[in-house]
Amino acid sequence: MNFQQEKGVVRVLYAALDGAEADRIGGVLAESMEPDALWRGFHPFGELTGPEAVAERFWQPLRRALSRLQRREDIFFAGRNEIDGFAGVWVVSMGHLMGLFDQPWLGIAPTGKMVFLRYCEFNRIEGGRIAETAMFFDIPHLMMQTGLNPFPPQTAAHLVQPGPQTHDGLLHDDASEAESRATLAAINAMIGDLGTWQSGLPLEEELALTWADDMIWWGPAGIGATYTIERYAKQHSAPFRAAFTDRSKTRHLARLAEGHYGGFFGWPNFTARHTGGFMGMPGSDKPGEMRVIDIYRREGDKLAENWIFIDLLHFWKTQGVDILERTTGIAGA
């Protein structure tokens, strides 16, 4: 397992991107991205094609809004994608983009204060260039830092989330193949247990099969973060399962691991019908799409930490509720 070339592509891009003026970002991206690279971003961005579109729609407005932007990376790893038979190589970065919120962004009024935009990015590297990207970011989390309340009170804690407890998430050097296989196996076991919601075990016993008792679930704004199996079951998992039915099978576009870290994303990961009560919202007859990134840290043979990015703005829009417009008052924000 040698991912130095692929990791290097992303690290060179980040160094150039993070130091570039807004009007140079298109050219910086073009040096690393294929002209027809597919970029997937949370609502309201969706799918974009090519570096210029990504620069104009996402990066330039963000950089103008958040001055003195700084990348605070907590996790960085690479791996071969189990979903395509371990053919493709993806590089994963997770952390926060921090800046001074000096100009409006997506209709959100600036505060002049520090804000943190949670992000996680998967980049597929092919021939020394970026061929495909999933860039997920927690917009409601940023909104809540400015004093807005896009959702009813959440069941778990709203926090600016730290990186791994072990402070070893930046895998610039390649990790052990045996450790990587063990992490992917733990993630797959969890998917097998939790992906159907039909294990037949009491919820906390089911969770204990693959999770450490002192697990931490770093959930998105609107749901929140929760600690220990008992509180995770009470503050997220049980309410979530109770509020949904007709859950589709899990579908991922990429699933990989390196060392003690791993994760996946889908577009969407699954669909389900909301019967009512989740996040204090009414039910619907329409199935909704869950676009999700999950990043995991394994400890021993159990999963110890999990960082989750869910495109809740997209999910609720599929249910007929435009959270961004409702909160900012700006149509098409």
Short mmCIF file of C-alpha atoms in Angstrom, two decimals:
data_model
loop_
_atom_site.label_atom_id
_atom_site.label_comp_id
_atom_site.label_asym_id
_atom_site.label_seq_id
_atom_site.Cartn_x
_atom_site.Cartn_y
_atom_site.Cartn_z
CA MET A 1 0.00 0.00 0.00
CA ASN A 2 1.86 3.03 -1.29
CA PHE A 3 -0.24 6.18 -1.63
CA GLN A 4 2.52 8.79 -1.57
CA GLN A 5 1.85 9.99 -5.12
CA GLU A 6 -1.89 10.32 -4.55
CA LYS A 7 -1.45 12.00 -1.17
CA GLY A 8 1.07 14.35 -2.73
CA VAL A 9 -1.43 15.51 -5.36
CA VAL A 10 -3.88 16.58 -2.67
CA ARG A 11 -1.29 18.11 -0.36
CA VAL A 12 0.18 20.19 -3.20
CA LEU A 13 -3.33 21.35 -4.15
CA TYR A 14 -4.19 22.35 -0.58
CA ALA A 15 -0.95 24.28 -0.16
CA ALA A 16 -1.63 26.27 -3.34
CA LEU A 17 -5.37 26.62 -2.77
CA ASP A 18 -5.11 27.78 0.83
CA GLY A 19 -2.65 30.51 -0.11
CA ALA A 20 -4.32 31.74 -3.31
CA GLU A 21 -6.32 34.93 -3.75
CA ALA A 22 -9.95 34.34 -4.67
CA ASP A 23 -9.52 35.32 -8.33
CA ARG A 24 -6.67 32.80 -8.77
CA ILE A 25 -8.53 29.78 -7.39
CA GLY A 26 -9.81 28.60 -10.78
CA GLY A 27 -6.27 28.37 -12.12
CA VAL A 28 -5.02 26.62 -8.98
CA LEU A 29 -7.74 23.99 -9.22
CA ALA A 30 -7.08 23.52 -12.95
CA GLU A 31 -3.49 22.51 -12.18
CA SER A 32 -4.69 19.50 -10.16
CA MET A 33 -8.19 18.67 -11.45
CA GLU A 34 -9.16 17.08 -14.74
CA PRO A 35 -11.14 19.47 -16.97
CA ASP A 36 -14.21 17.22 -16.69
CA ALA A 37 -13.74 16.27 -13.03
CA LEU A 38 -17.04 15.67 -11.22
CA TRP A 39 -17.42 17.59 -7.95
CA ARG A 40 -20.25 16.79 -5.53
CA GLY A 41 -21.15 19.28 -2.82
CA PHE A 42 -23.91 19.72 -0.26
CA HIS A 43 -27.03 21.75 -1.07
CA PRO A 44 -27.28 24.29 -2.64
CA PHE A 45 -24.26 23.33 -4.78
CA GLY A 46 -24.98 19.77 -5.96
CA GLU A 47 -22.94 18.39 -8.85
CA LEU A 48 -20.48 20.64 -10.67
CA THR A 49 -18.15 19.79 -13.56
CA GLY A 50 -14.63 21.13 -13.95
CA PRO A 51 -12.38 23.42 -11.93
CA GLU A 52 -13.81 26.72 -13.18
CA ALA A 53 -17.34 25.83 -12.11
CA VAL A 54 -16.10 24.68 -8.70
CA ALA A 55 -14.12 27.88 -8.25
CA GLU A 56 -16.92 30.21 -9.35
CA ARG A 57 -19.77 28.50 -7.49
CA PHE A 58 -18.10 27.36 -4.27
CA TRP A 59 -14.54 28.44 -3.50
CA GLN A 60 -14.53 32.07 -4.62
CA PRO A 61 -17.74 33.10 -2.79
CA LEU A 62 -16.60 31.23 0.32
CA ARG A 63 -13.14 32.81 0.30
CA ARG A 64 -14.62 36.31 -0.14
CA ALA A 65 -17.02 35.69 2.74
CA LEU A 66 -14.52 34.14 5.16
CA SER A 67 -11.46 36.34 5.10
CA ARG A 68 -8.07 35.05 6.25
CA LEU A 69 -9.33 31.51 5.60
CA GLN A 70 -7.30 28.79 7.32
CA ARG A 71 -7.53 25.02 6.88
CA ARG A 72 -7.42 23.17 10.21
CA GLU A 73 -7.05 19.55 9.17
CA ASP A 74 -7.65 16.76 11.68
CA ILE A 75 -7.70 13.60 9.55
CA PHE A 76 -5.87 12.73 6.31
CA PHE A 77 -5.59 9.26 4.80
CA ALA A 78 -5.84 7.34 1.54
CA GLY A 79 -6.91 3.92 0.40
CA ARG A 80 -8.25 1.71 -2.36
CA ASN A 81 -11.99 1.76 -2.90
CA GLU A 82 -13.69 -1.47 -1.84
CA ILE A 83 -16.80 -0.55 -3.86
CA ASP A 84 -15.03 -0.80 -7.24
CA GLY A 85 -13.04 -3.89 -6.30
CA PHE A 86 -10.13 -1.91 -4.83
CA ALA A 87 -9.27 -0.40 -8.21
CA GLY A 88 -9.57 3.32 -7.53
CA VAL A 89 -7.51 5.30 -5.01
CA TRP A 90 -9.14 8.04 -2.94
CA VAL A 91 -7.54 10.57 -0.59
CA VAL A 92 -9.62 11.82 2.34
CA SER A 93 -9.24 15.06 4.31
CA MET A 94 -11.40 16.18 7.22
CA GLY A 95 -11.35 19.18 9.53
CA HIS A 96 -12.55 22.78 9.58
CA LEU A 97 -12.16 25.79 7.33
CA MET A 98 -11.82 28.71 9.74
CA GLY A 99 -12.05 32.36 8.89
CA LEU A 100 -13.42 35.78 9.81
CA PHE A 101 -17.01 35.99 8.60
CA ASP A 102 -16.79 39.40 6.91
CA GLN A 103 -19.13 39.14 3.90
CA PRO A 104 -22.51 37.37 3.36
CA TRP A 105 -22.48 33.75 2.18
CA LEU A 106 -25.59 31.89 0.96
CA GLY A 107 -27.75 34.60 2.49
CA ILE A 108 -26.15 34.17 5.92
CA ALA A 109 -25.29 37.57 7.39
CA PRO A 110 -21.66 38.10 8.45
CA THR A 111 -20.67 38.55 12.07
CA GLY A 112 -17.12 39.83 11.76
CA LYS A 113 -16.14 37.01 14.10
CA MET A 114 -14.40 33.64 13.74
CA VAL A 115 -16.47 30.82 12.29
CA PHE A 116 -15.66 27.19 11.56
CA LEU A 117 -17.04 25.33 8.53
CA ARG A 118 -16.84 21.57 9.15
CA TYR A 119 -15.72 19.79 5.98
CA CYS A 120 -14.78 16.37 4.70
CA GLU A 121 -13.44 15.83 1.19
CA PHE A 122 -12.87 12.63 -0.80
CA ASN A 123 -10.69 12.98 -3.92
CA ARG A 124 -10.24 10.17 -6.45
CA ILE A 125 -6.77 10.36 -8.00
CA GLU A 126 -6.18 8.94 -11.45
CA GLY A 127 -3.04 9.48 -13.50
CA GLY A 128 -1.68 12.00 -11.00
CA ARG A 129 -4.76 14.24 -11.17
CA ILE A 130 -8.08 14.62 -9.38
CA ALA A 131 -10.80 12.94 -11.40
CA GLU A 132 -13.68 13.06 -8.90
CA THR A 133 -14.46 14.83 -5.62
CA ALA A 134 -17.03 14.68 -2.85
CA MET A 135 -16.78 17.85 -0.75
CA PHE A 136 -19.28 17.74 2.12
CA PHE A 137 -19.64 20.65 4.58
CA ASP A 138 -21.96 21.44 7.48
CA ILE A 139 -23.70 24.70 6.53
CA PRO A 140 -26.25 24.56 9.40
CA HIS A 141 -23.29 24.27 11.82
CA LEU A 142 -21.91 27.56 10.51
CA MET A 143 -25.39 29.13 10.67
CA MET A 144 -25.73 28.20 14.34
CA GLN A 145 -22.39 29.87 15.09
CA THR A 146 -23.88 33.16 13.81
CA GLY A 147 -26.93 32.92 16.08
CA LEU A 148 -29.36 31.44 13.56
CA ASN A 149 -31.48 28.43 14.49
CA PRO A 150 -32.32 26.58 11.26
CA PHE A 151 -33.82 23.58 13.09
CA PRO A 152 -35.81 22.88 16.25
CA PRO A 153 -33.71 22.09 19.36
CA GLN A 154 -31.51 19.07 18.67
CA THR A 155 -31.31 15.92 20.77
CA ALA A 156 -27.54 15.96 21.26
CA ALA A 157 -24.84 18.61 21.81
CA HIS A 158 -23.91 21.46 19.44
CA LEU A 159 -20.11 21.78 19.42
CA VAL A 160 -17.22 22.95 17.30
CA GLN A 161 -15.90 19.46 17.01
CA PRO A 162 -12.32 18.40 17.80
CA GLY A 163 -10.27 15.88 15.89
CA PRO A 164 -9.37 12.40 17.14
CA GLN A 165 -8.77 11.83 20.83
CA THR A 166 -5.48 10.16 19.90
CA HIS A 167 -4.21 13.12 17.79
CA ASP A 168 -2.84 10.74 15.16
CA GLY A 169 -5.23 11.30 12.28
CA LEU A 170 -2.83 12.89 9.76
CA LEU A 171 -1.43 9.88 7.89
CA HIS A 172 1.09 11.62 5.68
CA ASP A 173 3.18 8.46 5.80
CA ASP A 174 1.48 5.25 4.64
CA ALA A 175 0.05 3.03 7.36
CA SER A 176 0.19 -0.72 7.93
CA GLU A 177 -1.83 -2.80 5.48
CA ALA A 178 -2.89 -5.15 8.28
CA GLU A 179 -4.24 -2.26 10.35
CA SER A 180 -6.03 -0.90 7.31
CA ARG A 181 -7.72 -4.24 6.64
CA ALA A 182 -8.79 -4.46 10.30
CA THR A 183 -10.37 -1.00 10.15
CA LEU A 184 -12.25 -1.76 6.95
CA ALA A 185 -13.46 -5.03 8.45
CA ALA A 186 -14.77 -3.19 11.54
CA ILE A 187 -16.60 -0.66 9.35
CA ASN A 188 -18.14 -3.44 7.24
CA ALA A 189 -19.24 -5.32 10.35
CA MET A 190 -20.95 -2.17 11.60
CA ILE A 191 -22.66 -1.66 8.25
CA GLY A 192 -23.88 -5.25 8.34
CA ASP A 193 -25.28 -4.85 11.85
CA LEU A 194 -26.77 -1.38 11.51
CA GLY A 195 -27.61 -1.09 7.84
CA THR A 196 -30.82 -3.08 8.04
CA TRP A 197 -32.18 -2.00 11.47
CA GLN A 198 -33.31 -5.63 11.77
CA SER A 199 -30.69 -7.37 13.90
CA GLY A 200 -33.28 -8.60 16.41
CA LEU A 201 -31.12 -7.51 19.36
CA PRO A 202 -31.95 -4.69 21.79
CA LEU A 203 -30.43 -1.52 20.35
CA GLU A 204 -27.63 -1.08 22.90
CA GLU A 205 -26.60 -4.74 22.57
CA GLU A 206 -26.56 -4.40 18.79
CA LEU A 207 -24.39 -1.29 18.97
CA ALA A 208 -21.98 -2.99 21.39
CA LEU A 209 -21.11 -5.57 18.73
CA THR A 210 -19.05 -3.05 16.79
CA TRP A 211 -18.76 0.09 18.94
CA ALA A 212 -16.62 0.79 22.00
CA ASP A 213 -18.70 1.56 25.07
CA ASP A 214 -17.16 5.06 25.30
CA MET A 215 -17.78 5.80 21.62
CA ILE A 216 -18.19 9.39 20.48
CA TRP A 217 -20.59 10.18 17.63
CA TRP A 218 -19.75 13.60 16.22
CA GLY A 219 -23.05 14.28 14.45
CA PRO A 220 -24.08 17.19 12.22
CA ALA A 221 -25.78 20.37 13.38
CA GLY A 222 -29.46 19.71 13.86
CA ILE A 223 -28.70 16.37 15.54
CA GLY A 224 -25.51 17.02 17.50
CA ALA A 225 -22.71 15.07 19.12
CA THR A 226 -23.21 12.33 21.70
CA TYR A 227 -20.96 10.22 23.95
CA THR A 228 -21.23 6.53 25.03
CA ILE A 229 -23.39 3.81 23.55
CA GLU A 230 -26.16 4.47 26.06
CA ARG A 231 -26.44 8.18 25.21
CA TYR A 232 -25.97 7.62 21.47
CA ALA A 233 -28.88 5.18 21.51
CA LYS A 234 -31.02 7.62 23.48
CA GLN A 235 -30.02 10.87 21.77
CA HIS A 236 -29.80 9.77 18.16
CA SER A 237 -30.05 6.16 17.06
CA ALA A 238 -33.37 5.23 18.67
CA PRO A 239 -35.18 8.47 17.72
CA PHE A 240 -33.81 8.22 14.18
CA ARG A 241 -34.97 4.65 13.66
CA ALA A 242 -38.36 5.40 15.20
CA ALA A 243 -38.94 8.28 12.77
CA PHE A 244 -38.20 6.44 9.51
CA THR A 245 -39.52 3.52 7.54
CA ASP A 246 -39.00 1.98 4.10
CA ARG A 247 -35.22 2.32 4.40
CA SER A 248 -33.42 1.35 1.21
CA LYS A 249 -30.26 -0.72 1.12
CA THR A 250 -27.02 1.12 1.78
CA ARG A 251 -25.25 2.38 -1.35
CA HIS A 252 -21.73 3.80 -1.25
CA LEU A 253 -19.62 5.24 -4.05
CA ALA A 254 -16.41 4.92 -2.06
CA ARG A 255 -15.45 2.98 1.07
CA LEU A 256 -11.83 2.73 2.19
CA ALA A 257 -9.51 2.62 5.18
CA GLU A 258 -5.91 3.29 6.10
CA GLY A 259 -4.41 2.47 9.47
CA HIS A 260 -6.95 3.11 12.23
CA TYR A 261 -9.04 5.44 10.05
CA GLY A 262 -11.61 4.83 7.37
CA GLY A 263 -14.86 6.03 5.92
CA PHE A 264 -17.34 6.17 3.08
CA PHE A 265 -19.76 8.36 1.19
CA GLY A 266 -22.82 7.90 -1.02
CA TRP A 267 -24.92 10.06 -3.34
CA PRO A 268 -27.28 9.20 -1.72
CA ASN A 269 -26.25 6.56 0.82
CA PHE A 270 -29.86 5.47 1.26
CA THR A 271 -33.43 6.67 1.04
CA ALA A 272 -36.10 6.43 3.72
CA ARG A 273 -39.57 7.78 4.39
CA HIS A 274 -39.94 10.11 7.33
CA THR A 275 -43.02 9.18 9.34
CA GLY A 276 -42.62 12.17 11.67
CA GLY A 277 -40.74 13.45 14.68
CA PHE A 278 -37.15 13.46 13.43
CA MET A 279 -35.54 16.82 14.31
CA GLY A 280 -38.99 17.96 15.42
CA MET A 281 -40.27 17.99 11.83
CA PRO A 282 -43.54 16.63 10.40
CA GLY A 283 -43.73 13.40 8.42
CA SER A 284 -44.06 13.01 4.68
CA ASP A 285 -45.23 10.42 2.16
CA LYS A 286 -42.18 11.11 -0.03
CA PRO A 287 -38.92 9.18 0.45
CA GLY A 288 -35.98 11.43 1.24
CA GLU A 289 -32.34 11.12 0.24
CA MET A 290 -29.57 10.89 2.82
CA ARG A 291 -26.24 12.07 1.37
CA VAL A 292 -23.70 11.15 4.02
CA ILE A 293 -19.98 10.98 4.75
CA ASP A 294 -18.90 8.91 7.75
CA ILE A 295 -15.31 8.94 9.04
CA TYR A 296 -14.25 6.43 11.72
CA ARG A 297 -11.41 5.83 14.14
CA ARG A 298 -10.93 2.22 15.23
CA GLU A 299 -9.48 1.24 18.60
CA GLY A 300 -8.78 -2.48 19.08
CA ASP A 301 -11.56 -4.35 17.29
CA LYS A 302 -14.23 -1.68 17.89
CA LEU A 303 -15.11 1.69 16.42
CA ALA A 304 -14.30 4.47 18.89
CA GLU A 305 -15.09 7.75 17.13
CA ASN A 306 -17.31 8.69 14.20
CA TRP A 307 -17.57 12.04 12.41
CA ILE A 308 -20.76 12.39 10.36
CA PHE A 309 -21.71 14.79 7.58
CA ILE A 310 -25.35 14.62 6.44
CA ASP A 311 -26.77 16.97 3.82
CA LEU A 312 -29.79 17.87 5.93
CA LEU A 313 -30.55 20.90 3.75
CA HIS A 314 -30.96 18.55 0.77
CA PHE A 315 -32.91 15.97 2.76
CA TRP A 316 -35.47 18.48 4.00
CA LYS A 317 -35.76 20.06 0.55
CA THR A 318 -36.77 16.62 -0.78
CA GLN A 319 -39.49 16.77 1.90
CA GLY A 320 -40.73 20.15 0.65
CA VAL A 321 -38.98 22.33 3.25
CA ASP A 322 -36.28 24.77 2.08
CA ILE A 323 -34.40 25.29 5.36
CA LEU A 324 -31.86 27.69 3.85
CA GLU A 325 -34.53 29.95 2.34
CA ARG A 326 -36.71 29.74 5.45
CA THR A 327 -33.83 30.73 7.73
CA THR A 328 -32.16 33.44 5.63
CA GLY A 329 -35.25 34.76 3.83
CA ILE A 330 -33.43 34.59 0.50
CA ALA A 331 -34.98 32.42 -2.22
CA GLY A 332 -32.50 30.18 -4.04
CA ALA A 333 -29.79 30.88 -1.47
#
